[in-house]
Amino acid sequence: MNPDPDYSAAYVRIGTDAGDSGHAFVFTIGRGNDVEVAAIKALAPYVLGQSAEELLADLGGVWRRLQHDSQLRWLGPEKGVMHMAIGAVVNALWDLRAKRAGKPLWRLLAELSPEELVDLVDFRYLSDALTRDDALELLRRAEPGRAERIARLEAEGYPAYTTTPGWLGYTDEKLARLSREAVAEGFPQIKLKVGASLDDDRRRLAIAREAVGPGIRIAVDANQRWDVDEAIEWMRALAPFDIAWIEEPTNPDDVLGHAAIARAISPIPVATGEHGANRVMFKQFLQAGALQVLQIDYTRVSGVNENLANLLLAAKFGVPVCPHAGGVGLCEAVQHLAMFDFVALSGTFDDRMIEFVDHLHEHFVTPVDVHDGRYWPPAAPGAGTEMHAASIAEYEFPADV
Amino acid sequence: MNPDPDYSAAYVRIGTDAGDSGHAFVFTIGRGNDVEVAAIKALAPYVLGQSAEELLADLGGVWRRLQHDSQLRWLGPEKGVMHMAIGAVVNALWDLRAKRAGKPLWRLLAELSPEELVDLVDFRYLSDALTRDDALELLRRAEPGRAERIARLEAEGYPAYTTTPGWLGYTDEKLARLSREAVAEGFPQIKLKVGASLDDDRRRLAIAREAVGPGIRIAVDANQRWDVDEAIEWMRALAPFDIAWIEEPTNPDDVLGHAAIARAISPIPVATGEHGANRVMFKQFLQAGALQVLQIDYTRVSGVNENLANLLLAAKFGVPVCPHAGGVGLCEAVQHLAMFDFVALSGTFDDRMIEFVDHLHEHFVTPVDVHDGRYWPPAAPGAGTEMHAASIAEYEFPADV
């Protein structure tokens, strides 16, 4: 589905008179990056000339104002280019807030009170599945163990899995070698792209399974290639290979389609979310039993605030969150949300992993620390979303917007 | 929900060496119009320097290429700013094709063969509800009566309803006067905005009902104000007023929410679609019984081609299509799709009406002809989407993109 990605980012830097700055971005795969830049520029009046102190003290309010600007909302509503632009602005403010607090974002969030956290979320359109009171109860239930879980996170890291071995187009030899290397590096799960040819998928899964042995999980990812009936047939054919999950079997808007697939191929879990447009879509995927693994993305939705809603929804339905990462800087960013989730909400590593792709980390000021198959919690202040000035200077595209 | 609309449009003009041109637009309500312009510019390489003859001969292919540009698709996928931009480019080509054919768009479409029509549609992600064969069958079934229905359309016009009386903020006297005028002008239905205050809604519905008498339908429109449970309670309270439909009771992405509302307030029909992101969402609304009136919009989805898919889906499920109009030029444009639907697909006026708002028609080269409560079929070649050069000159906003 994405045959020619040209990894790009629409990058936001919000500077202050105090000389500090918050950074964030929207990940894109090439053409259209300028469109995202134009959308971000349309939001400048919401931050330019404002008091940083006031903005940072009420990020729930900032998010609501951006989200409910009725003229900009018309362009979605709450989806696509404009929605992702709101996410970048909100996330740049979160980066600045975490830096000023002297904490990594995961810890900043994990040390907020349940009341402060729910104030960051808008429960409009969610109340048939999750109310403010539901959310408070979930957060309060997890509150007593926070300190203990922070210590565990720092001692054990957060489980990771790798997509590195499984790209389409690799030779069988390369697939086998990279699969073995993933196991040697301590990853408990690898992921293979599927959906181009059933025969190829069967052969590649056999090779991968032989390379990793029986104890390692193998997930597959169809990148939206199939219609509903096709997905069901294809996955029934792959079922004998002990599949950890099938990711994006069909169109990411198709709640009912995913639900039909999930029912038909049970117990193979359906995973999706990297193209989930907003919290209302995630609500429905959960209500319909259309996903068994919820994959948040850091730059697809409207920022940390909306992802808090997504994490709370997942917790309400008892569904594990395994963030999507890779691209440009997604690993650096989304680990913070997974770690917050562990400390303050889910309280468990069971069935939870953050995706890892070893790519482009060198452009970030605080690159991820992934070793022994684990993400190790960042200690540096901020959200992980600041790129090196030298990288920006080298790769900045002349903006004509 | 839309307290301060500033009616705007991102306008596309595709000129040719032959000196003719195709025109179309995306309707917006103010800020963000520039973002839509940037998105349209990102699509220029698909038409600039191309052969008009070749593009117009294969508008199904053009639509697929735009829709499946993997880099641009990432910005949705198939929703929001980028999706609407594709719609504008595709629709400008349809305007040009209809002008070259010397026909109004409705007639051009209604004179295509079933095979030509299904070639314009992409059935990917629809096949669990509508296959190419299903669509062919629906179109072939309606084929024999086309000439007769064209004659009927020209003799009787297409039924319209008006939203003019029902805006929030009008005095009770103005509501009563405009309601009476709507009846005098021959409209079989009026529509009132609701959702700000239940007491006000009750009072206004009583006034409107008294003004129009028992034979005129009164629909209500909540513009996405409610959560699911709130919508159910509110509409149960309004049920005694004999409501023709409730439009946009909640978030436009909430298929399951609309389905729950529809079940709870039956037999009051639920209407939605002006913010329906794409054909996959419409498919689900139909599958779930989440709408009983499907409201296509001319500039929200990716053009005539995607709206053909939406019309075919509605026909498959036996659900009437009552297009959304108003805004800037939406009446001029969308009437063509409703008239095509009557002639070549639905074959009936039953439960079908096009919305009418008497506003801004003077800026269009071929303004709608609405009288006696009917849209009268345009005879001028084109899609109705060309604005007067003088209007463009007067209202063009200095573009900085």
Coordinates of N, CA, C and O in Angstrom, one line a residue, chain B residues 228-299:
Chain B
V228 N -24.6 10.2 22.5 CA -25.6 9.3 22.0 C -26.9 9.2 22.9 O -28.0 9.4 22.5
D229 N -26.6 9.1 24.3 CA -27.8 9.0 25.2 C -28.6 10.3 25.2 O -29.8 10.3 25.3
E230 N -27.9 11.4 25.1 CA -28.6 12.7 25.1 C -29.5 12.8 23.8 O -30.6 13.4 23.9
A231 N -28.9 12.4 22.7 CA -29.7 12.4 21.4 C -31.0 11.6 21.6 O -32.1 12.0 21.1
I232 N -30.9 10.5 22.2 CA -32.1 9.6 22.4 C -33.1 10.3 23.3 O -34.3 10.4 22.9
E233 N -32.7 10.8 24.4 CA -33.6 11.5 25.3 C -34.3 12.7 24.6 O -35.5 12.9 24.7
W234 N -33.4 13.5 24.0 CA -34.0 14.7 23.4 C -35.0 14.4 22.3 O -36.0 15.0 22.2
M235 N -34.7 13.4 21.5 CA -35.6 13.1 20.4 C -36.9 12.4 20.9 O -37.9 12.6 20.3
R236 N -36.8 11.7 22.0 CA -38.0 11.2 22.5 C -38.9 12.3 23.0 O -40.1 12.2 22.9
A237 N -38.3 13.4 23.5 CA -39.1 14.5 23.9 C -39.7 15.3 22.8 O -40.8 15.9 22.9
L238 N -39.0 15.2 21.6 CA -39.6 15.9 20.4 C -40.5 15.1 19.6 O -41.1 15.6 18.6
A239 N -40.5 13.8 19.9 CA -41.3 12.8 19.0 C -42.8 13.3 18.8 O -43.3 13.1 17.7
P240 N -43.4 13.8 19.8 CA -44.9 14.2 19.6 C -45.1 15.2 18.5 O -46.2 15.4 18.0
F241 N -44.0 15.9 18.0 CA -44.2 16.9 17.0 C -44.1 16.3 15.6 O -44.1 17.1 14.6
D242 N -44.2 15.0 15.4 CA -44.2 14.4 14.1 C -43.0 14.8 13.2 O -43.2 15.6 12.3
I243 N -41.9 14.3 13.6 CA -40.6 14.8 13.1 C -40.3 13.9 11.8 O -40.3 12.7 11.8
A244 N -40.0 14.6 10.7 CA -39.7 13.9 9.4 C -38.3 13.2 9.5 O -38.2 12.1 8.9
W245 N -37.4 13.8 10.1 CA -36.1 13.1 10.4 C -35.3 14.0 11.4 O -35.5 15.1 11.5
I246 N -34.4 13.3 12.1 CA -33.4 14.0 12.9 C -32.0 13.9 12.2 O -31.5 12.8 11.9
E247 N -31.5 15.0 11.9 CA -30.2 15.1 11.1 C -29.0 15.4 12.0 O -29.1 16.2 12.9
E248 N -27.9 14.7 11.7 CA -26.7 14.8 12.5 C -26.9 14.9 14.0 O -26.5 15.8 14.7
P249 N -27.5 13.8 14.6 CA -27.7 13.8 16.0 C -26.4 13.8 16.8 O -26.4 14.3 17.9
T250 N -25.3 13.2 16.3 CA -24.1 13.2 17.0 C -22.9 13.2 16.1 O -23.0 13.6 14.9
N251 N -21.7 12.8 16.6 CA -20.5 12.9 15.8 C -20.6 12.1 14.5 O -21.1 11.0 14.5
P252 N -20.3 12.7 13.4 CA -20.5 12.1 12.0 C -19.7 10.8 11.8 O -20.0 10.1 10.9
D253 N -18.7 10.6 12.6 CA -18.0 9.3 12.5 C -18.6 8.2 13.2 O -18.2 7.0 13.1
D254 N -19.6 8.5 14.0 CA -20.1 7.5 15.0 C -21.2 6.6 14.4 O -22.4 6.7 14.7
V255 N -20.8 5.6 13.6 CA -21.7 4.6 13.0 C -22.5 3.9 14.1 O -23.7 3.9 14.0
L256 N -21.8 3.4 15.1 CA -22.5 2.6 16.1 C -23.4 3.5 17.0 O -24.5 3.1 17.4
G257 N -23.0 4.8 17.2 CA -23.8 5.7 17.9 C -25.1 6.0 17.2 O -26.2 6.0 17.7
H258 N -25.0 6.3 15.9 CA -26.1 6.6 15.1 C -27.1 5.4 15.0 O -28.3 5.5 15.1
A259 N -26.5 4.2 15.0 CA -27.3 3.0 14.9 C -28.1 2.8 16.2 O -29.3 2.5 16.2
A260 N -27.4 3.1 17.4 CA -28.1 3.0 18.7 C -29.3 4.0 18.7 O -30.3 3.8 19.2
I261 N -29.0 5.3 18.2 CA -30.0 6.3 18.3 C -31.2 5.9 17.4 O -32.4 6.0 17.8
A262 N -30.9 5.4 16.2 CA -31.9 5.0 15.2 C -32.8 3.9 15.8 O -34.0 4.0 15.7
R263 N -32.2 2.9 16.5 CA -33.0 1.9 17.1 C -33.9 2.4 18.2 O -35.1 2.1 18.3
A264 N -33.3 3.4 19.0 CA -34.1 3.8 20.1 C -35.2 4.8 19.8 O -36.2 4.9 20.5
I265 N -35.1 5.5 18.7 CA -36.1 6.5 18.4 C -37.0 6.1 17.2 O -37.8 6.9 16.8
S266 N -36.8 4.9 16.7 CA -37.6 4.5 15.6 C -39.1 4.7 15.9 O -39.5 4.5 17.1
P267 N -40.0 5.1 15.1 CA -39.8 5.2 13.6 C -39.3 6.6 13.1 O -39.3 6.8 11.9
I268 N -38.8 7.5 14.0 CA -38.2 8.7 13.5 C -36.9 8.4 12.7 O -36.0 7.8 13.3
P269 N -36.8 8.7 11.4 CA -35.6 8.4 10.7 C -34.4 9.2 11.1 O -34.5 10.4 11.5
V270 N -33.2 8.6 11.0 CA -32.0 9.4 11.3 C -31.4 9.7 9.9 O -31.3 8.9 9.0
A271 N -31.0 11.0 9.7 CA -30.4 11.5 8.5 C -29.0 11.9 8.8 O -28.7 12.6 9.8
T272 N -28.0 11.6 7.9 CA -26.7 12.1 8.1 C -25.9 11.9 6.8 O -26.3 11.2 5.9
G273 N -24.7 12.5 6.7 CA -23.9 12.4 5.5 C -23.1 13.6 5.1 O -22.1 13.5 4.4
E274 N -23.6 14.8 5.4 CA -22.8 16.0 4.9 C -21.4 16.0 5.4 O -20.5 16.6 4.8
H275 N -21.1 15.4 6.5 CA -19.7 15.2 7.0 C -19.3 13.7 6.9 O -18.3 13.4 7.6
G276 N -19.9 13.0 6.1 CA -19.5 11.6 5.9 C -18.2 11.6 5.1 O -18.1 12.1 4.0
A277 N -17.1 11.0 5.7 CA -15.8 11.2 5.1 C -15.6 10.5 3.8 O -14.9 11.0 2.9
N278 N -16.2 9.3 3.6 CA -15.9 8.6 2.4 C -16.9 7.4 2.3 O -17.7 7.2 3.1
R279 N -16.7 6.7 1.2 CA -17.7 5.6 0.8 C -17.6 4.4 1.9 O -18.6 3.7 2.1
V280 N -16.4 4.3 2.5 CA -16.3 3.2 3.5 C -17.2 3.5 4.8 O -17.8 2.6 5.4
M281 N -17.3 4.8 5.1 CA -18.1 5.2 6.2 C -19.6 5.0 5.8 O -20.4 4.5 6.6
F282 N -20.0 5.5 4.6 CA -21.4 5.3 4.1 C -21.7 3.8 4.1 O -22.8 3.5 4.5
K283 N -20.8 3.0 3.6 CA -21.1 1.5 3.6 C -21.5 1.1 5.0 O -22.5 0.4 5.2
Q284 N -20.8 1.5 6.0 CA -21.0 1.0 7.4 C -22.3 1.6 8.0 O -23.1 0.9 8.7
F285 N -22.6 2.9 7.7 CA -23.9 3.5 8.1 C -25.0 2.7 7.6 O -26.0 2.4 8.3
L286 N -24.9 2.2 6.3 CA -26.0 1.4 5.7 C -26.0 0.0 6.3 O -27.1 -0.5 6.7
Q287 N -24.9 -0.6 6.5 CA -24.8 -2.0 7.0 C -25.4 -2.0 8.4 O -26.1 -3.0 8.8
A288 N -25.2 -0.9 9.2 CA -25.6 -1.0 10.6 C -27.0 -0.4 10.8 O -27.5 -0.4 11.9
G289 N -27.7 0.0 9.7 CA -29.0 0.6 9.9 C -28.9 1.9 10.7 O -29.8 2.3 11.4
A290 N -27.8 2.6 10.5 CA -27.5 3.8 11.3 C -28.1 5.1 10.7 O -28.0 6.1 11.3
L291 N -28.5 5.0 9.5 CA -29.2 6.1 8.8 C -30.4 5.6 8.0 O -30.3 4.5 7.4
Q292 N -31.4 6.4 7.9 CA -32.6 6.0 7.1 C -32.7 7.0 6.0 O -33.5 6.8 5.0
V293 N -31.9 8.1 6.0 CA -31.9 9.1 4.9 C -30.4 9.4 4.7 O -29.7 9.8 5.7
L294 N -29.9 9.2 3.5 CA -28.5 9.4 3.2 C -28.3 10.7 2.6 O -28.8 11.0 1.5
Q295 N -27.4 11.6 3.2 CA -27.3 12.9 2.7 C -25.9 13.1 2.1 O -24.9 13.3 2.8
I296 N -25.8 12.9 0.8 CA -24.5 13.1 0.1 C -24.2 14.6 0.1 O -25.1 15.5 0.1
D297 N -22.9 14.9 0.0 CA -22.5 16.3 -0.1 C -21.5 16.4 -1.3 O -20.7 15.5 -1.5
Y298 N -21.6 17.4 -2.1 CA -20.8 17.5 -3.4 C -19.3 17.7 -3.1 O -18.5 17.3 -4.0
T299 N -18.9 18.4 -2.0 CA -17.5 18.7 -1.9 C -16.8 18.1 -0.7 O -15.7 18.4 -0.4

